[in-house]
């Protein structure tokens, strides 16, 4: 398929590369001309602006936005609203708020343009591992885009299929899912990221306890000098707490057990807050996820090892750079 991609950062550029490797034709644009030129040198067709990108796509057009949530995405969609035509498709693959999707889809629907929201997980590893995708939009439109999603998805790999799934959507075991109507993809991804906050916080606090077992405040015969890197490594192998986040933790500890190169100031990028807001709206308790979010707020004023571990994991999966506080 032919597809336009707007935003060629850590994930957008690799989405383009993976699609091209899968035989798709990509027309690409980024506000940074060097990013556009880099993809063009690898086989994409570069565009100088949004209008140029739209003109180089055959109707009905498909345009994937991979931009930060907020003003830049809003402004780009406003500009596209002026130049797209009936039956074109806009895909927002960033981490937009799902209620914004609902509003935007209604605006595009007035001119016959389809809007699809794709919660995309995979970070900087997506080029090789593939992207787990949670998709919201019209069923017929999502089906039309299936070649794109199938190429970007990880595929079945060596993960055994869960028993009892006979008759269910086969796309799910390949790593992508049509969640429902517009906004549902980003809603599912939002909660996914809220859970991610909680998982990361659990690892960070657990390793903090292990690290302080040699504290002089403890009786001497109860102190242990524990090798955190080796603990992380052994837990990766057969433990019930093994995960990709633990893999990233083990790698960070092996290279720098004190995690001194990582910041104790950990950003919250929106999805954690939105998840808690959804829990409040639904009157659903979310104590762990709330506490994990508040810890990120605390990190602005504290200098603690658990926050270094959170920062290390964020760098590992997403390339998020948080620098040590001077």
Coordinates of C-alpha atoms in Angstrom, one line a residue:
X1 CA 0.0 0.0 0.0
X2 CA 0.9 3.6 -0.3
X3 CA 0.9 5.6 2.9
X4 CA 2.0 9.1 4.0
X5 CA 3.8 9.4 7.3
X6 CA 4.0 12.7 9.2
X7 CA 6.5 12.8 12.1
X8 CA 9.7 10.9 11.7
X9 CA 11.0 10.8 15.3
X10 CA 12.0 7.9 17.4
X11 CA 9.0 5.8 16.4
X12 CA 7.7 7.5 13.2
X13 CA 10.9 7.0 11.3
X14 CA 11.1 3.3 12.2
X15 CA 7.5 2.8 11.3
X16 CA 8.3 4.1 7.9
X17 CA 11.3 1.8 7.7
X18 CA 9.4 -1.3 8.7
X19 CA 6.7 -0.5 6.2
X20 CA 9.2 -0.1 3.4
X21 CA 10.9 -3.4 4.4
X22 CA 7.4 -5.0 4.0
X23 CA 7.0 -3.6 0.5
X24 CA 4.8 -0.6 1.2
X25 CA 5.4 2.8 -0.5
X26 CA 6.0 5.6 2.0
X27 CA 5.7 9.4 1.4
X28 CA 7.2 11.1 4.4
X29 CA 7.3 14.5 6.0
X30 CA 8.9 15.9 9.1
X31 CA 9.3 19.6 10.2
X32 CA 13.0 18.7 10.4
X33 CA 14.2 18.4 6.7
X34 CA 17.1 16.2 7.8
X35 CA 14.7 13.6 9.1
X36 CA 12.8 13.6 5.8
X37 CA 16.0 13.4 3.8
X38 CA 17.1 10.4 5.9
X39 CA 14.0 8.4 5.1
X40 CA 14.2 9.5 1.5
X41 CA 17.7 8.2 1.2
X42 CA 16.4 4.8 2.3
X43 CA 13.7 4.6 -0.4
X44 CA 10.8 6.8 0.8
X45 CA 9.5 9.7 -1.2
X46 CA 10.2 12.9 0.7
X47 CA 7.7 15.8 1.0
X48 CA 8.5 19.4 1.8
X49 CA 5.3 20.1 3.6
X50 CA 1.8 18.7 4.3
X51 CA 0.4 19.9 1.0
X52 CA 3.2 18.4 -0.9
X53 CA 2.7 15.1 0.9
X54 CA -1.0 15.0 0.1
X55 CA -0.3 15.8 -3.5
X56 CA 2.1 12.9 -3.8
X57 CA -0.5 10.4 -2.5
X58 CA -3.0 8.7 -4.7
X59 CA -6.6 8.9 -3.7
X60 CA -8.1 7.6 -1.4
X61 CA -5.1 8.7 0.7
X62 CA -3.9 7.2 3.9
X63 CA -1.9 9.4 6.3
X64 CA -0.3 8.2 9.5
X65 CA 0.6 10.9 12.1
X66 CA 3.3 10.0 14.7
X67 CA 3.5 13.2 16.7
X68 CA 3.5 14.1 20.3
X69 CA 0.0 14.5 21.8
X70 CA -1.2 18.0 22.2
X71 CA -0.9 21.2 20.1
X72 CA 1.4 19.8 17.4
X73 CA -1.0 17.0 16.6
X74 CA -4.1 19.3 16.9
X75 CA -2.5 21.9 14.5
X76 CA -1.5 19.2 12.0
X77 CA -4.9 17.7 11.9
X78 CA -6.4 21.2 11.5
X79 CA -4.2 21.7 8.5
X80 CA -5.1 18.3 7.0
X81 CA -8.8 18.9 7.5
X82 CA -8.5 21.7 5.0
X83 CA -6.8 19.7 2.2
X84 CA -8.1 16.1 2.4
X85 CA -11.0 14.7 0.5
X86 CA -13.8 12.2 0.9
X87 CA -12.7 8.6 1.7
X88 CA -9.2 9.7 2.7
X89 CA -8.0 8.2 6.0
X90 CA -6.2 9.9 8.8
X91 CA -4.5 7.6 11.4
X92 CA -3.2 9.1 14.7
X93 CA -0.6 6.7 16.0
X94 CA 0.6 8.8 18.9
X95 CA -0.7 8.9 22.4
X96 CA -3.6 11.3 22.0
X97 CA -6.4 11.6 24.6
X98 CA -9.3 9.4 23.5
X99 CA -11.9 12.1 23.9
X100 CA -9.9 14.3 21.5
X101 CA -10.2 11.4 19.0
X102 CA -14.0 11.4 19.3
X103 CA -14.2 15.1 18.7
X104 CA -11.7 15.0 15.8
X105 CA -13.4 12.1 14.1
X106 CA -16.7 14.0 14.1
X107 CA -15.1 16.9 12.4
X108 CA -13.5 14.8 9.7
X109 CA -16.7 12.9 9.2
X110 CA -18.4 16.1 8.0
X111 CA -16.2 16.0 4.9
X112 CA -16.3 12.2 4.5
X113 CA -12.8 11.6 5.8
X114 CA -12.2 8.6 8.0
X115 CA -10.3 8.9 11.3
X116 CA -8.5 5.9 13.0
X117 CA -6.7 6.0 16.3
X118 CA -3.9 3.5 16.9
X119 CA -2.4 3.1 20.3
X120 CA 1.1 2.0 19.4
X121 CA 3.5 0.2 21.7
X122 CA 7.0 -0.9 20.9
X123 CA 9.2 2.1 21.4
X124 CA 12.6 2.3 19.8
X125 CA 12.6 -1.5 19.4
X126 CA 9.6 -1.6 17.0
X127 CA 11.7 -1.7 13.8
X128 CA 13.0 -5.2 14.7
X129 CA 10.4 -6.4 17.2
X130 CA 7.3 -5.0 15.6
X131 CA 4.6 -2.8 17.2
X132 CA 1.7 -3.9 19.4
X133 CA -1.3 -1.9 18.2
X134 CA -4.7 -1.1 19.7
X135 CA -7.0 0.3 17.0
X136 CA -10.2 2.3 17.1
X137 CA -12.3 3.2 14.1
X138 CA -14.9 2.0 11.6
X139 CA -14.6 -1.8 11.0
X140 CA -14.6 -1.5 7.2
X141 CA -11.8 1.2 7.3
X142 CA -9.7 -0.8 9.7
X143 CA -10.1 -3.9 7.5
X144 CA -8.9 -1.8 4.5
X145 CA -5.8 -0.8 6.4
X146 CA -5.0 -4.4 7.4
X147 CA -1.9 -4.7 5.2
X148 CA -0.3 -1.8 7.0
X149 CA -1.1 -3.2 10.5
X150 CA -0.1 -6.7 9.6
X151 CA 3.3 -5.4 8.4
X152 CA 3.9 -3.3 11.5
X153 CA 2.8 -6.0 14.0
X154 CA 5.2 -8.4 15.6
X155 CA 3.5 -11.5 14.3
X156 CA 3.0 -14.7 16.3
X157 CA 6.7 -15.3 17.0
X158 CA 7.5 -18.0 19.4
X159 CA 4.7 -17.1 21.9
X160 CA 2.3 -20.1 22.3
X161 CA -1.3 -19.3 21.7
X162 CA -3.5 -19.1 24.8
X163 CA -5.7 -22.3 25.1
X164 CA -9.4 -21.7 24.5
X165 CA -9.0 -18.9 21.9
X166 CA -10.5 -20.9 19.1
X167 CA -12.9 -18.8 17.0
X168 CA -11.5 -15.4 18.2
X169 CA -10.0 -12.7 16.1
X170 CA -6.8 -14.1 14.6
X171 CA -5.3 -10.6 14.3
X172 CA -4.8 -10.4 18.1
X173 CA -2.3 -13.2 18.3
X174 CA -0.3 -11.4 15.6
X175 CA 0.0 -8.3 17.9
X176 CA -2.8 -6.0 16.8
X177 CA -6.4 -5.6 17.7
X178 CA -9.5 -3.6 16.5
X179 CA -10.8 -2.5 19.9
X180 CA -14.0 -0.8 18.7
X181 CA -15.3 2.6 17.7
X182 CA -13.1 5.7 17.4
X183 CA -11.2 6.5 20.6
X184 CA -11.2 2.9 21.9
X185 CA -7.7 2.2 20.6
X186 CA -6.2 5.2 22.4
X187 CA -8.3 4.4 25.5
X188 CA -6.9 0.9 25.7
X189 CA -3.4 2.2 25.1
X190 CA -3.9 4.8 27.8
X191 CA -4.8 2.1 30.4
X192 CA -1.9 0.1 29.1
X193 CA 0.5 2.9 29.9
X194 CA -1.2 3.4 33.3
X195 CA -0.5 -0.2 34.1
X196 CA 3.1 0.3 32.8
X197 CA 3.5 3.0 35.5
X198 CA 2.5 0.5 38.1
X199 CA 4.7 -2.3 36.9
X200 CA 7.7 0.0 36.7
X201 CA 7.1 1.3 40.1
X202 CA 6.9 -2.2 41.6
X203 CA 10.2 -3.1 40.1
X204 CA 11.8 0.1 41.3
X205 CA 10.6 -0.2 44.9
X206 CA 11.5 -3.9 45.1
X207 CA 15.1 -3.3 44.0
X208 CA 15.3 -0.3 46.3
X209 CA 14.5 -2.7 49.2
X210 CA 17.1 -5.1 48.0
X211 CA 19.7 -2.3 47.7
X212 CA 19.1 -1.1 51.2
X213 CA 19.5 -4.5 52.8
X214 CA 23.1 -3.6 53.6
X215 CA 22.1 -0.4 55.5
X216 CA 24.0 0.2 58.7
X217 CA 20.7 0.9 60.4
X218 CA 20.0 -2.9 60.3
X219 CA 21.5 -5.4 62.8
X220 CA 24.8 -6.6 61.4
X221 CA 23.7 -10.3 61.1
X222 CA 20.7 -9.2 59.0
X223 CA 22.6 -7.2 56.4
X224 CA 23.3 -8.5 53.0
X225 CA 25.4 -7.0 50.2
X226 CA 23.2 -8.1 47.2
X227 CA 24.2 -8.0 43.6
X228 CA 21.3 -6.3 41.9
X229 CA 22.4 -7.0 38.4
X230 CA 22.6 -10.7 39.1
X231 CA 19.2 -10.7 40.9
X232 CA 17.6 -9.1 37.9
X233 CA 19.3 -11.6 35.6
X234 CA 18.2 -14.7 37.6
X235 CA 14.6 -13.3 37.8
X236 CA 14.6 -13.1 34.0
X237 CA 15.0 -16.9 33.8
X238 CA 11.9 -18.8 34.9
X239 CA 10.6 -16.3 37.4
X240 CA 6.9 -15.3 37.5
X241 CA 8.0 -11.6 37.5
X242 CA 10.0 -11.9 34.2
X243 CA 9.1 -9.3 31.6
X244 CA 10.5 -7.1 29.0
X245 CA 10.7 -4.3 31.6
X246 CA 12.8 -6.6 33.7
X247 CA 15.0 -7.4 30.7
X248 CA 15.6 -3.6 30.4
X249 CA 16.3 -3.3 34.1
X250 CA 18.8 -6.1 34.0
X251 CA 20.7 -4.5 31.1
X252 CA 20.8 -1.1 32.9
X253 CA 22.1 -2.6 36.1
X254 CA 24.7 -4.7 34.4
X255 CA 26.3 -1.6 32.9
X256 CA 25.9 0.7 35.9
X257 CA 24.6 -0.9 39.1
X258 CA 24.2 2.5 40.8
X259 CA 22.3 3.9 37.7
X260 CA 24.3 7.1 38.2
X261 CA 23.9 8.1 34.5
X262 CA 20.1 8.2 34.9
X263 CA 18.0 11.0 36.3
X264 CA 15.9 10.8 39.4
X265 CA 13.4 13.1 37.7
X266 CA 10.8 11.0 35.9
X267 CA 8.3 12.5 33.5
X268 CA 4.7 11.6 33.2
X269 CA 3.6 11.9 29.6
X270 CA -0.1 12.2 30.0
X271 CA -1.5 8.7 29.8
X272 CA -1.0 8.0 33.5
X273 CA -3.0 11.0 34.5
X274 CA -5.7 10.2 32.0
X275 CA -6.0 6.7 33.3
X276 CA -6.6 7.9 36.8
X277 CA -9.1 10.4 35.5
X278 CA -11.0 7.6 33.7
X279 CA -10.9 5.6 37.0
X280 CA -12.5 8.5 38.8
X281 CA -15.1 9.0 36.1
X282 CA -16.0 5.3 36.3
X283 CA -15.7 5.1 40.1
X284 CA -13.2 2.3 39.8
X285 CA -10.5 2.1 42.5
X286 CA -6.9 2.3 41.1
X287 CA -4.7 2.6 44.2
X288 CA -1.5 1.2 42.6
X289 CA -1.7 3.2 39.4
X290 CA -2.5 6.4 41.4
X291 CA 0.5 5.8 43.7
X292 CA 2.8 5.2 40.7
X293 CA 1.7 8.5 39.1
X294 CA 2.2 10.4 42.4
X295 CA 5.7 9.0 42.7
X296 CA 6.5 10.6 39.4
X297 CA 5.3 13.9 40.8
X298 CA 7.5 13.3 43.9
X299 CA 10.6 12.7 41.7
X300 CA 10.7 16.4 40.8
X301 CA 11.9 17.1 44.4
X302 CA 13.7 13.9 45.5
X303 CA 16.9 12.1 44.6
X304 CA 16.2 8.4 45.1
X305 CA 17.4 5.2 43.5
X306 CA 13.9 4.0 42.5
X307 CA 13.4 7.0 40.3
X308 CA 16.8 6.3 38.6
X309 CA 15.5 2.8 37.8
X310 CA 12.2 4.3 36.4
X311 CA 14.4 6.6 34.2
X312 CA 16.5 3.6 33.1
X313 CA 13.5 1.6 32.0
X314 CA 12.0 4.6 30.1
X315 CA 15.2 5.1 28.3
X316 CA 15.4 1.3 27.5
X317 CA 12.0 1.0 25.9
X318 CA 11.3 4.4 24.5
X319 CA 14.6 6.3 24.3
X320 CA 13.3 8.9 26.7
X321 CA 16.3 10.9 27.9
X322 CA 16.1 12.3 31.4
X323 CA 19.4 13.7 32.6
X324 CA 20.9 13.6 36.0
X325 CA 20.0 16.7 38.1
X326 CA 23.1 18.8 38.7

